[in-house]
Short mmCIF file of C-alpha atoms in Angstrom, two decimals:
data_model
loop_
_atom_site.label_atom_id
_atom_site.label_comp_id
_atom_site.label_asym_id
_atom_site.label_seq_id
_atom_site.Cartn_x
_atom_site.Cartn_y
_atom_site.Cartn_z
CA MET A 9 48.25 -108.39 -61.62
CA ALA A 10 50.92 -106.26 -59.98
CA PRO A 11 54.51 -107.58 -60.11
CA VAL A 12 56.08 -109.07 -57.05
CA CYS A 13 58.29 -106.99 -54.78
CA GLY A 14 61.87 -107.17 -55.96
CA ILE A 15 63.22 -107.21 -52.40
CA CYS A 16 61.15 -109.69 -50.32
CA SER A 17 59.70 -111.61 -53.39
CA LYS A 18 56.53 -112.25 -51.36
CA GLU A 19 54.14 -109.25 -51.55
CA PRO A 20 52.88 -107.57 -54.64
CA SER A 21 54.65 -104.33 -55.45
CA LYS A 22 53.18 -101.00 -54.63
CA TYR A 23 55.99 -98.52 -55.25
CA LYS A 24 58.50 -97.97 -58.03
CA CYS A 25 61.78 -96.31 -57.44
CA PRO A 26 62.05 -93.11 -59.65
CA SER A 27 65.80 -93.59 -60.03
CA CYS A 28 66.25 -97.27 -60.89
CA GLY A 29 62.69 -98.55 -61.32
CA MET A 30 62.89 -101.22 -58.59
CA GLN A 31 59.50 -102.56 -57.56
CA THR A 32 58.87 -102.54 -53.78
CA CYS A 33 55.93 -103.27 -51.53
CA SER A 34 56.51 -101.40 -48.24
CA LEU A 35 58.59 -98.73 -46.56
CA GLU A 36 60.99 -101.39 -45.10
CA CYS A 37 61.63 -102.80 -48.56
CA VAL A 38 62.22 -99.26 -49.91
CA LYS A 39 64.81 -98.56 -47.25
CA LEU A 40 66.46 -101.98 -47.72
CA HIS A 41 66.55 -101.38 -51.53
CA LYS A 42 68.32 -98.02 -51.08
CA LYS A 43 70.88 -99.61 -48.71
CA GLU A 44 71.60 -102.65 -50.89
CA LYS A 45 71.63 -100.88 -54.19
CA ASN A 46 73.17 -97.67 -52.97
CA CYS A 47 70.33 -95.89 -54.68
CA SER A 48 69.34 -92.32 -53.79
CA GLY A 49 65.69 -92.78 -54.80
CA PHE A 50 65.64 -89.46 -56.78
CA VAL A 51 65.54 -88.95 -60.48
CA ASP A 52 68.81 -88.13 -62.12
CA PRO A 53 68.16 -85.22 -64.46
CA ALA A 54 71.48 -85.67 -66.21
CA LYS A 55 70.88 -89.28 -67.13
CA PHE A 56 70.98 -89.94 -70.82
CA LEU A 57 67.81 -91.07 -72.45
CA SER A 58 67.45 -92.34 -75.96
CA TRP A 59 64.80 -91.04 -78.34
CA LYS A 60 62.87 -94.25 -77.93
CA GLN A 61 62.68 -93.90 -74.11
CA LEU A 62 61.50 -90.29 -74.44
CA SER A 63 58.73 -91.33 -76.80
CA GLU A 64 57.40 -94.09 -74.60
CA GLY A 65 55.49 -91.75 -72.32
CA SER A 66 55.26 -88.38 -70.74
CA ILE A 67 57.04 -89.33 -67.53
CA HIS A 68 60.40 -88.30 -68.93
CA VAL A 69 59.12 -84.99 -70.25
CA ASN A 70 57.53 -84.25 -66.93
CA ARG A 71 60.89 -85.02 -65.29
CA ASP A 72 62.66 -82.39 -67.40
CA TYR A 73 59.90 -79.93 -66.89
CA ASN A 74 59.97 -80.34 -63.11
CA PHE A 75 63.74 -79.97 -63.19
CA LEU A 76 63.53 -76.63 -65.04
CA ILE A 77 60.76 -75.31 -62.70
CA ASN A 78 62.91 -76.16 -59.58
CA ALA A 79 66.01 -74.71 -61.12
CA GLY A 80 64.24 -71.51 -61.96
CA ARG A 81 62.64 -71.31 -58.42
CA HIS A 82 66.16 -71.98 -56.90
CA LEU A 83 67.68 -69.13 -58.87
CA ASP A 84 64.88 -66.69 -57.84
CA VAL A 85 65.34 -67.55 -54.16
CA GLN A 86 69.14 -67.10 -54.44
CA LYS A 87 68.66 -63.69 -56.22
CA GLU A 88 66.36 -62.46 -53.49
CA THR A 89 68.70 -63.73 -50.79
CA LEU A 90 71.69 -61.94 -52.45
CA ARG A 91 69.81 -58.73 -53.03
CA SER A 92 68.60 -58.57 -49.38
CA LYS A 93 71.97 -59.43 -47.76
CA SER A 94 74.32 -57.48 -50.03
CA LYS A 95 72.85 -54.01 -49.84
CA ASN A 96 75.55 -52.76 -47.48
CA LEU A 97 78.57 -54.38 -49.31
CA PHE A 98 79.15 -51.51 -51.70
CA LYS A 99 78.39 -48.62 -49.34
CA ARG A 100 81.24 -46.24 -48.84
CA GLN A 101 82.73 -46.60 -45.43
CA GLY A 102 84.24 -43.75 -43.60
CA GLY A 103 88.00 -43.52 -42.83
CA PRO A 104 89.51 -44.74 -39.53
CA GLY A 105 88.18 -42.84 -36.52
CA LYS A 106 85.38 -41.27 -38.58
CA ARG A 107 81.78 -41.78 -37.55
CA PRO A 108 78.81 -41.46 -39.90
CA PRO A 109 76.77 -38.29 -39.37
CA PRO A 110 73.95 -39.00 -36.94
CA LYS A 111 70.61 -39.34 -38.63
CA ARG A 112 68.00 -36.79 -37.50
CA GLN A 113 65.13 -38.75 -35.84
CA LYS A 114 61.74 -37.54 -36.94
CA THR A 115 59.01 -37.62 -34.34
CA GLU A 116 55.39 -38.22 -35.11
CA SER A 117 54.43 -34.74 -34.09
CA GLU A 118 56.58 -33.28 -36.84
CA ASP A 119 54.55 -34.68 -39.69
CA PHE A 120 50.84 -34.85 -39.19
CA ARG A 121 50.42 -37.25 -42.12
CA ILE A 122 51.94 -40.18 -40.09
CA GLN A 123 49.12 -39.71 -37.59
CA LEU A 124 46.49 -39.79 -40.41
CA ILE A 125 48.11 -43.00 -41.87
CA LYS A 126 48.04 -44.76 -38.48
CA ARG A 127 44.43 -43.74 -37.98
CA ALA A 128 43.42 -45.07 -41.54
CA PHE A 129 45.66 -48.11 -41.27
CA PRO A 130 45.55 -49.73 -37.87
CA HIS A 131 48.15 -52.31 -38.70
CA ASP A 132 50.80 -49.47 -38.93
CA PRO A 133 52.22 -50.18 -42.44
CA PRO A 134 55.77 -49.18 -43.36
CA THR A 135 56.13 -45.84 -45.01
CA SER A 136 58.71 -44.01 -47.05
CA ILE A 137 59.20 -40.52 -48.45
CA LYS A 138 60.21 -40.08 -52.03
CA ARG A 139 60.74 -37.26 -54.44
CA LYS A 140 58.92 -34.07 -53.51
CA ASN A 141 57.94 -35.11 -49.98
CA THR A 142 55.51 -37.76 -51.19
CA VAL A 143 54.67 -40.24 -48.51
CA ILE A 144 54.24 -43.78 -49.89
CA VAL A 145 52.37 -46.30 -47.79
CA SER A 146 53.59 -49.87 -48.48
CA VAL A 147 51.38 -52.89 -48.56
CA PRO A 148 52.64 -56.33 -47.58
CA PRO A 149 55.02 -58.05 -50.10
CA GLY A 150 53.29 -60.47 -52.34
CA MET A 151 50.09 -58.52 -52.66
CA SER A 152 48.98 -57.63 -56.16
CA ARG A 153 49.36 -53.85 -55.58
CA ALA A 154 52.88 -54.29 -54.37
CA MET A 155 53.83 -56.56 -57.35
CA ALA A 156 52.30 -54.05 -59.82
CA ASN A 157 54.46 -51.22 -58.45
CA LYS A 158 57.26 -50.37 -60.86
CA THR A 159 57.97 -46.98 -59.45
CA GLY A 160 61.62 -46.04 -59.23
CA TYR A 161 64.50 -44.18 -60.77
CA ASP A 162 65.22 -44.99 -64.42
CA LYS A 163 68.95 -44.59 -64.97
CA LYS A 164 68.66 -44.85 -68.75
CA ALA A 165 66.13 -42.09 -68.97
CA GLY A 166 67.72 -40.16 -66.15
CA ALA A 167 64.36 -39.44 -64.43
CA PHE A 168 62.14 -40.82 -61.71
CA VAL A 169 59.20 -42.75 -63.07
CA TRP A 170 55.91 -43.65 -61.55
CA SER A 171 53.28 -46.38 -61.88
CA VAL A 172 49.78 -44.75 -61.99
CA GLU A 173 46.39 -46.42 -61.74
CA TRP A 174 43.78 -44.62 -63.79
CA VAL A 175 40.10 -44.99 -62.76
CA VAL A 176 37.55 -43.72 -65.29
CA LEU A 177 34.28 -42.36 -63.94
CA ALA A 178 30.92 -41.89 -65.76
CA ASP A 179 28.75 -38.82 -65.48
CA ASP A 180 26.87 -40.36 -62.54
CA GLY A 181 30.10 -41.21 -60.68
CA GLN A 182 30.12 -44.87 -61.34
CA GLU A 183 33.37 -46.57 -62.24
CA ILE A 184 33.58 -47.72 -65.82
CA GLY A 185 37.18 -48.49 -66.25
CA ARG A 186 40.42 -49.14 -64.43
CA TYR A 187 43.82 -49.18 -66.20
CA MET A 188 47.51 -49.21 -65.19
CA SER A 189 50.34 -47.16 -66.67
CA TYR A 190 53.90 -47.83 -66.00
CA ARG A 191 57.16 -45.90 -65.99
CA LEU A 192 55.58 -42.49 -66.41
CA PRO A 193 58.12 -39.63 -66.15
CA GLU A 194 57.45 -37.33 -63.24
CA GLY A 195 58.25 -34.23 -65.29
CA ASN A 196 55.50 -34.69 -67.70
CA THR A 197 52.06 -33.11 -67.09
CA ILE A 198 48.96 -35.15 -66.18
CA GLN A 199 47.21 -34.38 -69.48
CA GLN A 200 50.30 -35.74 -71.30
CA LEU A 201 50.40 -38.90 -69.34
CA VAL A 202 46.69 -39.82 -69.30
CA PRO A 203 45.86 -42.74 -71.71
CA ILE A 204 43.26 -40.92 -73.71
CA ASN A 205 42.50 -43.88 -75.99
CA LEU A 206 41.57 -45.98 -72.99
CA ILE A 207 39.41 -43.17 -71.68
CA LYS A 208 37.52 -42.97 -74.89
CA LYS A 209 37.15 -46.78 -74.93
CA ALA A 210 35.67 -46.73 -71.47
CA HIS A 211 33.13 -44.11 -72.36
CA GLY A 212 32.36 -45.74 -75.67
CA ASP A 213 33.10 -42.54 -77.53
CA GLU A 214 35.87 -42.66 -80.16
CA SER A 215 35.26 -39.02 -81.37
CA ASP A 216 37.58 -36.05 -80.80
CA LEU A 217 35.18 -34.63 -78.21
CA ILE A 218 37.07 -36.27 -75.34
CA VAL A 219 40.43 -34.43 -74.97
CA PRO A 220 42.86 -34.59 -71.97
CA GLU A 221 42.52 -30.71 -71.56
CA LYS A 222 38.76 -31.00 -70.76
CA LEU A 223 38.86 -33.86 -68.40
CA SER A 224 38.82 -33.52 -64.55
CA TYR A 225 41.49 -35.27 -62.56
CA TYR A 226 41.37 -36.33 -58.89
CA LEU A 227 43.91 -38.02 -56.61
CA MET A 228 42.48 -40.71 -54.28
CA ASN A 229 42.68 -39.74 -50.60
CA VAL A 230 44.03 -42.98 -49.10
CA VAL A 231 43.75 -41.73 -45.50
CA ASN A 232 40.01 -41.15 -45.67
CA CYS A 233 38.20 -42.78 -42.73
CA LYS A 234 34.74 -41.51 -43.76
CA PRO A 235 32.33 -43.67 -45.71
CA GLY A 236 32.34 -42.96 -49.37
CA ARG A 237 34.88 -41.75 -51.93
CA SER A 238 37.28 -38.89 -51.06
CA LEU A 239 39.22 -37.23 -53.80
CA ILE A 240 41.79 -34.42 -54.17
CA PRO A 241 41.47 -32.30 -57.30
CA LEU A 242 44.52 -32.12 -59.58
CA GLU A 243 45.22 -29.52 -62.37
CA ALA A 244 45.79 -31.08 -65.81
CA PRO A 245 48.72 -28.84 -66.78
CA MET A 246 50.60 -29.67 -63.53
CA PRO A 247 53.54 -31.95 -63.69
CA LEU A 248 53.06 -35.28 -62.05
CA CYS A 249 55.81 -34.61 -59.48
CA ASP A 250 54.09 -31.30 -58.42
CA ALA A 251 50.71 -33.06 -58.32
CA LEU A 252 52.10 -35.68 -55.85
CA ALA A 253 54.08 -33.17 -53.74
CA ASP A 254 53.24 -33.56 -50.08
CA ARG A 255 50.54 -36.07 -50.81
CA ILE A 256 50.03 -39.62 -49.52
CA VAL A 257 49.74 -42.53 -51.95
CA LEU A 258 49.27 -46.30 -51.41
CA GLU A 259 52.25 -47.91 -53.24
CA TYR A 260 51.50 -45.71 -56.33
CA PRO A 261 49.02 -42.97 -57.05
CA THR A 262 45.44 -43.65 -58.09
CA ILE A 263 44.04 -40.93 -60.27
CA TYR A 264 40.32 -40.71 -61.12
CA VAL A 265 39.31 -39.23 -64.38
CA SER A 266 35.92 -37.73 -65.03
CA GLN A 267 34.46 -36.10 -68.06
CA SER A 268 31.79 -33.94 -66.33
CA GLY A 269 33.57 -33.40 -63.00
CA THR A 270 30.44 -33.80 -60.94
CA ASN A 271 29.11 -36.59 -58.70
CA VAL A 272 32.63 -37.98 -58.21
CA GLY A 273 32.44 -38.10 -54.39
CA ASP A 274 33.74 -35.97 -51.49
CA ILE A 275 36.18 -33.46 -52.72
CA CYS A 276 38.95 -32.19 -50.35
CA THR A 277 41.72 -29.90 -51.27
CA SER A 278 44.03 -30.87 -48.39
CA TYR A 279 44.30 -32.99 -45.33
CA ASN A 280 43.28 -30.10 -43.14
CA GLN A 281 39.85 -31.37 -42.32
CA SER A 282 41.03 -34.90 -41.39
CA LEU A 283 43.67 -33.43 -39.13
CA THR A 284 41.13 -31.08 -37.44
CA ASP A 285 38.75 -34.09 -36.84
CA ASP A 286 41.59 -36.00 -35.34
CA GLU A 287 42.56 -33.17 -33.01
CA ASP A 288 38.98 -32.63 -31.85
CA SER A 289 38.51 -36.19 -31.04
CA SER A 290 41.61 -36.47 -28.95
CA SER A 291 41.59 -32.99 -27.25
CA ASP A 292 39.26 -34.27 -24.45
CA SER A 293 41.59 -37.02 -23.44
CA SER A 294 44.81 -35.11 -23.97
CA SER A 295 44.99 -33.76 -20.37
CA ASP A 296 44.56 -37.18 -18.82
CA SER A 297 46.94 -38.88 -21.08
CA GLU A 298 49.68 -36.26 -20.31
CA ASP A 299 49.30 -36.97 -16.54
CA SER A 300 49.54 -40.67 -16.89
CA SER A 301 52.12 -40.87 -19.63
CA ASP A 302 55.89 -41.20 -18.88
CA PRO A 303 57.56 -37.85 -19.71
CA ASP A 304 60.86 -39.65 -20.61
CA SER A 305 59.24 -42.04 -23.22
CA GLU A 306 59.43 -41.02 -26.89
CA SER A 307 58.05 -42.76 -29.92
CA ASP A 308 59.89 -42.54 -33.13
CA SER A 309 58.18 -42.57 -36.55
CA GLY A 310 58.93 -45.25 -39.03
CA SER A 311 58.03 -43.20 -42.02
CA GLU A 312 61.50 -42.02 -42.86
CA SER A 313 62.90 -45.25 -44.27
CA GLU A 314 65.81 -45.21 -46.73
CA ASP A 315 64.95 -45.53 -50.43
CA SER A 316 67.32 -48.28 -51.45
CA ASP A 317 65.62 -48.61 -54.86
CA ASP A 318 66.07 -44.92 -55.78
CA SER A 319 69.62 -43.99 -56.23
CA ALA A 320 68.96 -40.59 -57.67
CA PRO A 321 69.20 -37.48 -55.54
CA GLU A 322 65.96 -36.10 -54.03
CA GLU A 323 64.74 -32.78 -55.39
CA SER A 324 63.75 -31.50 -51.97
CA SER A 325 64.22 -32.56 -48.40
CA SER A 326 61.53 -34.45 -46.54
CA LYS A 327 59.59 -32.00 -44.33
CA PRO A 328 56.05 -31.61 -43.14
CA PRO A 329 53.87 -29.88 -45.76
CA GLN A 330 52.35 -26.54 -45.09
CA LEU A 331 48.61 -26.78 -44.24
CA SER A 332 46.41 -24.66 -46.43
CA ASN A 333 43.40 -22.80 -45.26
CA THR A 334 41.10 -24.28 -47.80
CA GLU A 335 38.05 -26.01 -46.37
CA GLU A 336 36.65 -29.38 -47.44
CA ILE A 337 33.74 -29.20 -49.90
CA GLU A 338 31.02 -31.81 -49.59
CA VAL A 339 29.52 -33.11 -52.87
CA ASP A 340 26.61 -35.54 -52.89
CA MET A 341 27.09 -38.69 -54.74
#
């Protein structure tokens, strides 16, 4: 039988105060108890407990565990708040009467890659330009791809490092393995960075027949709007920074690795074909849109965002890449 309420002494108790252990039966008795006993109703994590009390049950252990979890969560929230609000505290301010140099606004017509990104991603994701004019398309915070991205400037190593996703393909083009590599120096070549042991494990071949020099490497075309897989060939002796120059990646590059180099998907050597298709589809309606549009209105591109995480100087300025005259090669899957 449940004990009687300690406040009204009439009804059986239903609740127990976490702080003092008073038995109560209703909300009115709980409020009256807090007023009379001057009790907060919360567990005091600093209250001393003897060894006998700790060994009586798991309630006290759970109390300490919940206290540590809440303390860790509170510290994480404070760190994120401090990091987001204090970015401009240590920026060098100009002298009296000095104005910062005006930033050059980049329009969408200057970089055709922004048009391709908006066509492939209708929600218009934020973009940034890093290193050798590589456009990085950011996914919403909290997604697994954003949390797995460790790309940034390594001050200790004095170099920019990338996170790379490796996708292993079989001879028939089927995916047989997917692995992540972190903090890869951009100056190393692709054949130096590829995890050859994992490639052998995916193929089930531990012999020396699979070597990095004989593998074929492809960069995923993230702005592909056609059905199927679209890949951009990469050269194995090429440094990673040169392989990603003027390219578009989704948070971090995804590189496909094939042993045979056939049946991997649609192979394109540039974004030339995608841009041509986009221009053809919009050429018919260009004259009408020009007449109806406001000549004074301009739209700015959001692709040139500041790289707050990369304090190292860029190797080259951000500029639209030169389009090559190579045509897209269709390969049947």
